[in-house]
mmCIF file with all atom_site columns, C-alpha atoms in Angstrom:
data_model
loop_
_atom_site.group_PDB
_atom_site.id
_atom_site.type_symbol
_atom_site.label_atom_id
_atom_site.label_alt_id
_atom_site.label_comp_id
_atom_site.label_asym_id
_atom_site.label_entity_id
_atom_site.label_seq_id
_atom_site.pdbx_PDB_ins_code
_atom_site.Cartn_x
_atom_site.Cartn_y
_atom_site.Cartn_z
_atom_site.occupancy
_atom_site.B_iso_or_equiv
_atom_site.pdbx_formal_charge
_atom_site.auth_seq_id
_atom_site.auth_comp_id
_atom_site.auth_asym_id
_atom_site.auth_atom_id
_atom_site.pdbx_PDB_model_num
ATOM 1   C CA . UNK A 1 1   ? 1.750   -39.892 44.449 1.00 73.00 ? 1   UNK A CA 1
ATOM 2   C CA . UNK A 1 2   ? -0.359  -40.813 41.430 1.00 83.00 ? 2   UNK A CA 1
ATOM 3   C CA . UNK A 1 3   ? -0.503  -38.999 38.255 1.00 86.00 ? 3   UNK A CA 1
ATOM 4   C CA . UNK A 1 4   ? -3.612  -37.102 37.317 1.00 88.00 ? 4   UNK A CA 1
ATOM 5   C CA . UNK A 1 5   ? -4.317  -38.938 34.116 1.00 91.00 ? 5   UNK A CA 1
ATOM 6   C CA . UNK A 1 6   ? -7.672  -37.701 33.686 1.00 90.00 ? 6   UNK A CA 1
ATOM 7   C CA . UNK A 1 7   ? -6.730  -34.154 33.266 1.00 90.00 ? 7   UNK A CA 1
ATOM 8   C CA . UNK A 1 8   ? -3.571  -35.022 31.215 1.00 92.00 ? 8   UNK A CA 1
ATOM 9   C CA . UNK A 1 9   ? -4.456  -34.090 27.447 1.00 93.00 ? 9   UNK A CA 1
ATOM 10  C CA . UNK A 1 10  ? -1.261  -36.328 26.188 1.00 93.00 ? 10  UNK A CA 1
ATOM 11  C CA . UNK A 1 11  ? -3.121  -39.226 27.345 1.00 94.00 ? 11  UNK A CA 1
ATOM 12  C CA . UNK A 1 12  ? -5.600  -40.771 24.761 1.00 95.00 ? 12  UNK A CA 1
ATOM 13  C CA . UNK A 1 13  ? -9.435  -41.627 25.963 1.00 96.00 ? 13  UNK A CA 1
ATOM 14  C CA . UNK A 1 14  ? -8.493  -45.215 25.453 1.00 96.00 ? 14  UNK A CA 1
ATOM 15  C CA . UNK A 1 15  ? -5.657  -45.324 27.866 1.00 97.00 ? 15  UNK A CA 1
ATOM 16  C CA . UNK A 1 16  ? -7.765  -43.200 30.195 1.00 96.00 ? 16  UNK A CA 1
ATOM 17  C CA . UNK A 1 17  ? -10.458 -45.865 30.154 1.00 97.00 ? 17  UNK A CA 1
ATOM 18  C CA . UNK A 1 18  ? -7.757  -48.380 30.875 1.00 96.00 ? 18  UNK A CA 1
ATOM 19  C CA . UNK A 1 19  ? -6.282  -46.510 33.796 1.00 96.00 ? 19  UNK A CA 1
ATOM 20  C CA . UNK A 1 20  ? -9.677  -45.778 35.002 1.00 95.00 ? 20  UNK A CA 1
ATOM 21  C CA . UNK A 1 21  ? -10.455 -49.434 35.253 1.00 96.00 ? 21  UNK A CA 1
ATOM 22  C CA . UNK A 1 22  ? -7.412  -50.704 37.061 1.00 94.00 ? 22  UNK A CA 1
ATOM 23  C CA . UNK A 1 23  ? -7.665  -47.689 39.375 1.00 92.00 ? 23  UNK A CA 1
ATOM 24  C CA . UNK A 1 24  ? -11.191 -48.827 40.369 1.00 92.00 ? 24  UNK A CA 1
ATOM 25  C CA . UNK A 1 25  ? -10.381 -52.610 40.509 1.00 92.00 ? 25  UNK A CA 1
ATOM 26  C CA . UNK A 1 26  ? -6.650  -52.847 41.127 1.00 88.00 ? 26  UNK A CA 1
ATOM 27  C CA . UNK A 1 27  ? -3.781  -54.324 39.162 1.00 88.00 ? 27  UNK A CA 1
ATOM 28  C CA . UNK A 1 28  ? -3.971  -58.253 38.423 1.00 86.00 ? 28  UNK A CA 1
ATOM 29  C CA . UNK A 1 29  ? -1.571  -60.190 39.962 1.00 82.00 ? 29  UNK A CA 1
ATOM 30  C CA . UNK A 1 30  ? 0.879   -62.656 38.356 1.00 78.00 ? 30  UNK A CA 1
ATOM 31  C CA . UNK A 1 31  ? -1.441  -65.839 39.529 1.00 79.00 ? 31  UNK A CA 1
ATOM 32  C CA . UNK A 1 32  ? -4.797  -64.362 38.838 1.00 81.00 ? 32  UNK A CA 1
ATOM 33  C CA . UNK A 1 33  ? -7.162  -61.344 39.246 1.00 84.00 ? 33  UNK A CA 1
ATOM 34  C CA . UNK A 1 34  ? -8.785  -59.823 42.423 1.00 83.00 ? 34  UNK A CA 1
ATOM 35  C CA . UNK A 1 35  ? -12.591 -61.038 42.788 1.00 87.00 ? 35  UNK A CA 1
ATOM 36  C CA . UNK A 1 36  ? -13.350 -57.200 42.348 1.00 87.00 ? 36  UNK A CA 1
ATOM 37  C CA . UNK A 1 37  ? -11.573 -57.240 38.848 1.00 89.00 ? 37  UNK A CA 1
ATOM 38  C CA . UNK A 1 38  ? -13.273 -60.209 37.796 1.00 91.00 ? 38  UNK A CA 1
ATOM 39  C CA . UNK A 1 39  ? -16.910 -58.762 38.876 1.00 93.00 ? 39  UNK A CA 1
ATOM 40  C CA . UNK A 1 40  ? -16.130 -55.347 37.041 1.00 94.00 ? 40  UNK A CA 1
ATOM 41  C CA . UNK A 1 41  ? -14.847 -57.135 33.985 1.00 95.00 ? 41  UNK A CA 1
ATOM 42  C CA . UNK A 1 42  ? -17.832 -59.231 33.427 1.00 95.00 ? 42  UNK A CA 1
ATOM 43  C CA . UNK A 1 43  ? -19.925 -55.853 33.256 1.00 96.00 ? 43  UNK A CA 1
ATOM 44  C CA . UNK A 1 44  ? -18.050 -54.777 30.493 1.00 96.00 ? 44  UNK A CA 1
ATOM 45  C CA . UNK A 1 45  ? -19.142 -55.019 26.809 1.00 97.00 ? 45  UNK A CA 1
ATOM 46  C CA . UNK A 1 46  ? -16.943 -57.516 24.583 1.00 97.00 ? 46  UNK A CA 1
ATOM 47  C CA . UNK A 1 47  ? -15.139 -54.329 23.011 1.00 96.00 ? 47  UNK A CA 1
ATOM 48  C CA . UNK A 1 48  ? -14.391 -52.917 26.371 1.00 97.00 ? 48  UNK A CA 1
ATOM 49  C CA . UNK A 1 49  ? -13.044 -56.332 27.536 1.00 96.00 ? 49  UNK A CA 1
ATOM 50  C CA . UNK A 1 50  ? -10.642 -56.395 24.685 1.00 96.00 ? 50  UNK A CA 1
ATOM 51  C CA . UNK A 1 51  ? -9.562  -52.985 25.471 1.00 96.00 ? 51  UNK A CA 1
ATOM 52  C CA . UNK A 1 52  ? -8.802  -53.662 29.262 1.00 95.00 ? 52  UNK A CA 1
ATOM 53  C CA . UNK A 1 53  ? -7.440  -57.280 28.693 1.00 94.00 ? 53  UNK A CA 1
ATOM 54  C CA . UNK A 1 54  ? -5.183  -57.231 25.832 1.00 96.00 ? 54  UNK A CA 1
ATOM 55  C CA . UNK A 1 55  ? -3.170  -54.830 23.630 1.00 97.00 ? 55  UNK A CA 1
ATOM 56  C CA . UNK A 1 56  ? -2.861  -55.920 20.065 1.00 97.00 ? 56  UNK A CA 1
ATOM 57  C CA . UNK A 1 57  ? -0.019  -53.755 19.337 1.00 97.00 ? 57  UNK A CA 1
ATOM 58  C CA . UNK A 1 58  ? 1.967   -55.340 21.927 1.00 97.00 ? 58  UNK A CA 1
ATOM 59  C CA . UNK A 1 59  ? 0.946   -58.795 20.688 1.00 96.00 ? 59  UNK A CA 1
ATOM 60  C CA . UNK A 1 60  ? 2.604   -57.790 17.155 1.00 96.00 ? 60  UNK A CA 1
ATOM 61  C CA . UNK A 1 61  ? 5.187   -55.693 17.955 1.00 96.00 ? 61  UNK A CA 1
ATOM 62  C CA . UNK A 1 62  ? 6.104   -56.641 21.543 1.00 94.00 ? 62  UNK A CA 1
ATOM 63  C CA . UNK A 1 63  ? 9.383   -55.196 22.374 1.00 96.00 ? 63  UNK A CA 1
ATOM 64  C CA . UNK A 1 64  ? 9.336   -52.079 19.680 1.00 97.00 ? 64  UNK A CA 1
ATOM 65  C CA . UNK A 1 65  ? 6.013   -51.263 21.430 1.00 98.00 ? 65  UNK A CA 1
ATOM 66  C CA . UNK A 1 66  ? 7.103   -51.538 25.059 1.00 98.00 ? 66  UNK A CA 1
ATOM 67  C CA . UNK A 1 67  ? 10.254  -49.158 23.820 1.00 98.00 ? 67  UNK A CA 1
ATOM 68  C CA . UNK A 1 68  ? 7.877   -46.900 22.332 1.00 97.00 ? 68  UNK A CA 1
ATOM 69  C CA . UNK A 1 69  ? 5.847   -46.558 25.615 1.00 97.00 ? 69  UNK A CA 1
ATOM 70  C CA . UNK A 1 70  ? 9.075   -46.062 27.412 1.00 97.00 ? 70  UNK A CA 1
ATOM 71  C CA . UNK A 1 71  ? 9.002   -49.547 29.223 1.00 97.00 ? 71  UNK A CA 1
ATOM 72  C CA . UNK A 1 72  ? 12.879  -50.116 28.437 1.00 97.00 ? 72  UNK A CA 1
ATOM 73  C CA . UNK A 1 73  ? 13.409  -52.273 31.463 1.00 97.00 ? 73  UNK A CA 1
ATOM 74  C CA . UNK A 1 74  ? 10.394  -54.597 30.381 1.00 97.00 ? 74  UNK A CA 1
ATOM 75  C CA . UNK A 1 75  ? 11.878  -54.517 27.000 1.00 97.00 ? 75  UNK A CA 1
ATOM 76  C CA . UNK A 1 76  ? 15.197  -55.923 27.905 1.00 97.00 ? 76  UNK A CA 1
ATOM 77  C CA . UNK A 1 77  ? 13.822  -58.344 30.087 1.00 96.00 ? 77  UNK A CA 1
ATOM 78  C CA . UNK A 1 78  ? 11.420  -59.677 27.175 1.00 96.00 ? 78  UNK A CA 1
ATOM 79  C CA . UNK A 1 79  ? 14.448  -59.897 24.833 1.00 96.00 ? 79  UNK A CA 1
ATOM 80  C CA . UNK A 1 80  ? 16.152  -62.087 27.441 1.00 96.00 ? 80  UNK A CA 1
ATOM 81  C CA . UNK A 1 81  ? 13.079  -63.989 27.849 1.00 95.00 ? 81  UNK A CA 1
ATOM 82  C CA . UNK A 1 82  ? 12.699  -64.361 24.032 1.00 94.00 ? 82  UNK A CA 1
ATOM 83  C CA . UNK A 1 83  ? 16.332  -65.683 23.641 1.00 95.00 ? 83  UNK A CA 1
ATOM 84  C CA . UNK A 1 84  ? 15.742  -68.143 26.325 1.00 94.00 ? 84  UNK A CA 1
ATOM 85  C CA . UNK A 1 85  ? 12.581  -69.586 24.974 1.00 93.00 ? 85  UNK A CA 1
ATOM 86  C CA . UNK A 1 86  ? 14.365  -69.567 21.559 1.00 92.00 ? 86  UNK A CA 1
ATOM 87  C CA . UNK A 1 87  ? 17.093  -71.753 23.065 1.00 93.00 ? 87  UNK A CA 1
ATOM 88  C CA . UNK A 1 88  ? 14.412  -73.971 24.404 1.00 93.00 ? 88  UNK A CA 1
ATOM 89  C CA . UNK A 1 89  ? 12.878  -74.333 21.233 1.00 92.00 ? 89  UNK A CA 1
ATOM 90  C CA . UNK A 1 90  ? 16.041  -75.040 19.599 1.00 91.00 ? 90  UNK A CA 1
ATOM 91  C CA . UNK A 1 91  ? 16.542  -77.995 21.763 1.00 92.00 ? 91  UNK A CA 1
ATOM 92  C CA . UNK A 1 92  ? 12.985  -79.338 21.971 1.00 91.00 ? 92  UNK A CA 1
ATOM 93  C CA . UNK A 1 93  ? 11.346  -78.422 18.743 1.00 84.00 ? 93  UNK A CA 1
ATOM 94  C CA . UNK A 1 94  ? 8.479   -76.909 20.711 1.00 86.00 ? 94  UNK A CA 1
ATOM 95  C CA . UNK A 1 95  ? 7.664   -74.215 18.183 1.00 82.00 ? 95  UNK A CA 1
ATOM 96  C CA . UNK A 1 96  ? 4.453   -73.001 19.942 1.00 85.00 ? 96  UNK A CA 1
ATOM 97  C CA . UNK A 1 97  ? 6.384   -71.832 22.979 1.00 84.00 ? 97  UNK A CA 1
ATOM 98  C CA . UNK A 1 98  ? 7.441   -68.670 21.011 1.00 83.00 ? 98  UNK A CA 1
ATOM 99  C CA . UNK A 1 99  ? 3.921   -67.307 21.007 1.00 90.00 ? 99  UNK A CA 1
ATOM 100 C CA . UNK A 1 100 ? 3.792   -67.613 24.725 1.00 92.00 ? 100 UNK A CA 1
ATOM 101 C CA . UNK A 1 101 ? 6.172   -64.340 25.307 1.00 92.00 ? 101 UNK A CA 1
ATOM 102 C CA . UNK A 1 102 ? 4.201   -62.406 22.829 1.00 93.00 ? 102 UNK A CA 1
ATOM 103 C CA . UNK A 1 103 ? 0.793   -63.236 24.162 1.00 95.00 ? 103 UNK A CA 1
ATOM 104 C CA . UNK A 1 104 ? 2.294   -62.789 27.902 1.00 94.00 ? 104 UNK A CA 1
ATOM 105 C CA . UNK A 1 105 ? 3.539   -59.172 26.861 1.00 96.00 ? 105 UNK A CA 1
ATOM 106 C CA . UNK A 1 106 ? 0.066   -58.371 25.081 1.00 96.00 ? 106 UNK A CA 1
ATOM 107 C CA . UNK A 1 107 ? -1.909  -59.325 28.305 1.00 95.00 ? 107 UNK A CA 1
ATOM 108 C CA . UNK A 1 108 ? 0.326   -57.148 30.689 1.00 95.00 ? 108 UNK A CA 1
ATOM 109 C CA . UNK A 1 109 ? 1.272   -54.092 28.516 1.00 97.00 ? 109 UNK A CA 1
ATOM 110 C CA . UNK A 1 110 ? -1.691  -52.214 29.750 1.00 96.00 ? 110 UNK A CA 1
ATOM 111 C CA . UNK A 1 111 ? -0.717  -53.094 33.348 1.00 95.00 ? 111 UNK A CA 1
ATOM 112 C CA . UNK A 1 112 ? 2.694   -52.173 33.033 1.00 96.00 ? 112 UNK A CA 1
ATOM 113 C CA . UNK A 1 113 ? 2.254   -48.886 31.058 1.00 97.00 ? 113 UNK A CA 1
ATOM 114 C CA . UNK A 1 114 ? -0.495  -48.136 34.014 1.00 96.00 ? 114 UNK A CA 1
ATOM 115 C CA . UNK A 1 115 ? 2.199   -48.757 36.647 1.00 94.00 ? 115 UNK A CA 1
ATOM 116 C CA . UNK A 1 116 ? 4.771   -46.205 34.802 1.00 95.00 ? 116 UNK A CA 1
ATOM 117 C CA . UNK A 1 117 ? 2.200   -43.595 33.972 1.00 95.00 ? 117 UNK A CA 1
ATOM 118 C CA . UNK A 1 118 ? -0.109  -43.494 37.195 1.00 94.00 ? 118 UNK A CA 1
ATOM 119 C CA . UNK A 1 119 ? 1.804   -45.074 39.684 1.00 93.00 ? 119 UNK A CA 1
ATOM 120 C CA . UNK A 1 120 ? 5.350   -44.009 38.770 1.00 93.00 ? 120 UNK A CA 1
ATOM 121 C CA . UNK A 1 121 ? 6.645   -47.432 39.012 1.00 92.00 ? 121 UNK A CA 1
ATOM 122 C CA . UNK A 1 122 ? 8.942   -48.983 36.676 1.00 90.00 ? 122 UNK A CA 1
ATOM 123 C CA . UNK A 1 123 ? 10.897  -52.045 37.641 1.00 91.00 ? 123 UNK A CA 1
ATOM 124 C CA . UNK A 1 124 ? 12.547  -55.295 36.046 1.00 92.00 ? 124 UNK A CA 1
ATOM 125 C CA . UNK A 1 125 ? 9.752   -57.630 37.045 1.00 88.00 ? 125 UNK A CA 1
ATOM 126 C CA . UNK A 1 126 ? 7.135   -59.284 34.633 1.00 81.00 ? 126 UNK A CA 1
#
């Protein structure tokens, strides 16, 4: 059963907008977005696109922000992924890899929070 987020005063208008967009278009998958999602996304303004697609708090404070949102399972997996990437960087000297994890979290945080709040799902997958 879905949570009635539109009538929940504890959820901000920004999150309600994001949740509403995901309700109408579906949750983007790991390998890409649905055609409905792409069509609806193209109709948004630049500011709305940013609001839906990326979470800047998650970009700069990834694990801390996930913990604040109550996404502790995701935070643990991200920490483990950061350790793995750190080890790969140590072995290969590919420093640019460190930004990949932060970008992934920034692009998925809104979806993960939607799944937790609206769909009542919280799992270990990224």
